[in-house]
Coordinates of C-alpha atoms in Angstrom, one line a residue:
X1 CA -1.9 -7.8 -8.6
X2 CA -2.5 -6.7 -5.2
X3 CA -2.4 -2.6 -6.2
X4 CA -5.3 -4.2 -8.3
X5 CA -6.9 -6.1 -5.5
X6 CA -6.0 -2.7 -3.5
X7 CA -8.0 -0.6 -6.1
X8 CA -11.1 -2.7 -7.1
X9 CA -11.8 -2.7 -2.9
X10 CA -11.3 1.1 -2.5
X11 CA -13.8 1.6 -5.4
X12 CA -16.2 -0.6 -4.6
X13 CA -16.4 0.5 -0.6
X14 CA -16.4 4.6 -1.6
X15 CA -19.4 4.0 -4.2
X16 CA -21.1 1.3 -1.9
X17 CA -21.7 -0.7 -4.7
X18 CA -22.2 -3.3 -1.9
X19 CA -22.6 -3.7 1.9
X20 CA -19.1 -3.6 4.3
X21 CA -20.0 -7.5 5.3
X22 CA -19.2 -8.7 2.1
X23 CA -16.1 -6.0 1.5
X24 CA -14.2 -4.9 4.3
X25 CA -13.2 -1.2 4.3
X26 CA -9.7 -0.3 3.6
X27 CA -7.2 0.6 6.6
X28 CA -6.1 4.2 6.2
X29 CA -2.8 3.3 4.8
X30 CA -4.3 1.8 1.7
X31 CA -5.3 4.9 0.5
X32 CA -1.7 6.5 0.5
X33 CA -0.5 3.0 -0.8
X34 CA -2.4 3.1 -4.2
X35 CA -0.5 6.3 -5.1
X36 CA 2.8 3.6 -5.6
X37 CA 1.3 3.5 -9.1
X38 CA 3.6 7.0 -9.4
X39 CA 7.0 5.5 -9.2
X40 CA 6.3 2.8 -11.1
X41 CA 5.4 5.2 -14.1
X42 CA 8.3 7.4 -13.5
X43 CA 10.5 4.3 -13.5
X44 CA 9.1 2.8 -17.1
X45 CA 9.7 6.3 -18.5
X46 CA 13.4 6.2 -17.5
X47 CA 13.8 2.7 -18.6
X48 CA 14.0 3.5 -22.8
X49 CA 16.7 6.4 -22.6
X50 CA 18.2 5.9 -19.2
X51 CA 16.7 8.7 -18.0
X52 CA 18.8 9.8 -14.5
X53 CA 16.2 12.4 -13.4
X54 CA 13.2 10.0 -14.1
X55 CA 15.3 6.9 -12.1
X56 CA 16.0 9.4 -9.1
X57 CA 12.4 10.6 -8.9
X58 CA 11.3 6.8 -8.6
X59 CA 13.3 5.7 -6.1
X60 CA 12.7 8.9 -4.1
X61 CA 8.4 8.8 -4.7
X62 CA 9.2 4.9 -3.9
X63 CA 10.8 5.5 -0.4
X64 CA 7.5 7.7 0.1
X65 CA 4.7 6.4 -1.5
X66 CA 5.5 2.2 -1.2
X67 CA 7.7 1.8 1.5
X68 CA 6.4 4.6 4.1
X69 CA 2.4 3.4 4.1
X70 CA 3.6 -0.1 4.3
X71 CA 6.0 1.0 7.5
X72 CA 2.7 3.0 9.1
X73 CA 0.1 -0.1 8.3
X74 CA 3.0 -2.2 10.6
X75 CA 2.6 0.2 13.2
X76 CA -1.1 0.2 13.1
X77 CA -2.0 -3.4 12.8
X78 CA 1.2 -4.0 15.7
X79 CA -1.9 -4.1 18.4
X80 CA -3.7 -6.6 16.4
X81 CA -1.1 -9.1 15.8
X82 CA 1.0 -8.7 18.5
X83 CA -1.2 -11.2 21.1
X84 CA -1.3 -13.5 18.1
X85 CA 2.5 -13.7 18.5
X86 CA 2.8 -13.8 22.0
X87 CA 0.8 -16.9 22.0
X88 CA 3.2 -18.8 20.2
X89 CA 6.5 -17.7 21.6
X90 CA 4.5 -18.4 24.9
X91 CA 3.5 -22.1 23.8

Protein backbone atom coordinates (compact mmCIF):
# COMPACT_ATOMS: atom_id res chain seq x y z
CA UNK A 1 0.00 0.00 0.00
CA UNK A 2 2.50 2.57 0.64
CA UNK A 3 4.84 1.42 -2.62
CA UNK A 4 1.37 2.53 -4.07
CA UNK A 5 1.13 5.67 -2.14
CA UNK A 6 4.94 5.92 -3.07
CA UNK A 7 4.19 5.57 -6.90
CA UNK A 8 0.86 7.57 -7.45
CA UNK A 9 3.12 10.68 -5.76
CA UNK A 10 6.16 10.17 -7.92
CA UNK A 11 3.93 10.22 -11.00
CA UNK A 12 1.88 12.83 -10.34
CA UNK A 13 4.91 15.35 -9.11
CA UNK A 14 7.28 14.31 -12.48
CA UNK A 15 4.10 15.01 -15.00
CA UNK A 16 2.85 18.06 -12.78
CA UNK A 17 -0.37 16.93 -13.11
CA UNK A 18 -0.76 19.39 -10.15
CA UNK A 19 1.02 22.12 -8.15
CA UNK A 20 3.86 20.97 -5.16
CA UNK A 21 1.34 22.73 -2.47
CA UNK A 22 -1.08 20.22 -2.86
CA UNK A 23 1.62 17.11 -3.38
CA UNK A 24 4.85 17.31 -1.77
CA UNK A 25 7.83 16.16 -3.82
CA UNK A 26 9.45 12.92 -3.09
CA UNK A 27 12.81 12.86 -0.90
CA UNK A 28 15.56 11.39 -3.09
CA UNK A 29 15.37 8.07 -1.47
CA UNK A 30 11.92 7.45 -2.69
CA UNK A 31 12.99 7.08 -6.03
CA UNK A 32 15.50 4.21 -5.26
CA UNK A 33 12.72 2.83 -2.85
CA UNK A 34 10.11 2.06 -5.61
CA UNK A 35 12.55 -0.24 -7.30
CA UNK A 36 11.66 -2.86 -4.02
CA UNK A 37 8.91 -3.90 -6.48
CA UNK A 38 12.09 -6.27 -7.87
CA UNK A 39 12.48 -8.50 -4.98
CA UNK A 40 9.24 -8.96 -4.43
CA UNK A 41 8.77 -10.34 -8.06
CA UNK A 42 11.88 -12.45 -7.79
CA UNK A 43 10.44 -13.82 -4.56
CA UNK A 44 6.76 -14.89 -6.01
CA UNK A 45 8.63 -16.65 -8.82
CA UNK A 46 10.60 -18.75 -6.41
CA UNK A 47 7.63 -19.41 -4.36
CA UNK A 48 5.84 -22.29 -6.87
CA UNK A 49 9.05 -24.59 -7.35
CA UNK A 50 11.25 -23.50 -4.53
CA UNK A 51 13.37 -21.90 -6.70
CA UNK A 52 17.02 -21.46 -4.62
CA UNK A 53 18.52 -19.03 -7.22
CA UNK A 54 15.22 -16.93 -7.44
CA UNK A 55 15.04 -16.86 -3.19
CA UNK A 56 18.85 -15.79 -3.09
CA UNK A 57 18.34 -13.04 -5.66
CA UNK A 58 15.43 -11.62 -3.43
CA UNK A 59 16.93 -11.45 -0.39
CA UNK A 60 20.15 -10.05 -1.86
CA UNK A 61 18.02 -7.12 -4.31
CA UNK A 62 16.06 -6.84 -0.85
CA UNK A 63 19.14 -5.86 1.37
CA UNK A 64 19.70 -3.26 -1.60
CA UNK A 65 16.78 -2.05 -2.96
CA UNK A 66 14.26 -1.97 0.51
CA UNK A 67 16.49 -1.89 3.30
CA UNK A 68 19.46 0.41 1.97
CA UNK A 69 17.04 3.57 0.81
CA UNK A 70 15.09 3.21 3.94
CA UNK A 71 18.74 3.31 5.99
CA UNK A 72 19.82 6.65 3.77
CA UNK A 73 16.18 8.40 4.21
CA UNK A 74 17.14 7.91 8.25
CA UNK A 75 20.27 9.60 7.69
CA UNK A 76 18.69 12.36 5.78
CA UNK A 77 15.61 13.22 7.66
CA UNK A 78 18.16 12.72 11.21
CA UNK A 79 18.45 16.77 10.99
CA UNK A 80 14.79 17.11 10.83
CA UNK A 81 13.70 15.05 13.65
CA UNK A 82 16.41 15.09 15.83
CA UNK A 83 15.32 18.68 17.63
CA UNK A 84 11.89 17.13 17.72
CA UNK A 85 13.40 14.46 20.02
CA UNK A 86 15.49 16.48 21.98
CA UNK A 87 12.56 18.36 23.12
CA UNK A 88 11.05 15.53 24.79
CA UNK A 89 13.95 13.79 26.40
CA UNK A 90 14.62 17.52 27.49
CA UNK A 91 10.98 17.98 29.08
Amino acid sequence: MIWLLLAAQVTVTQLNLVSHSVVAAPYQWEYPYLLSIIPSLFSFMALPKNNISYLVISMTSAGFFCIAPLIYGGVEMFPVVNPMFLDLWVK
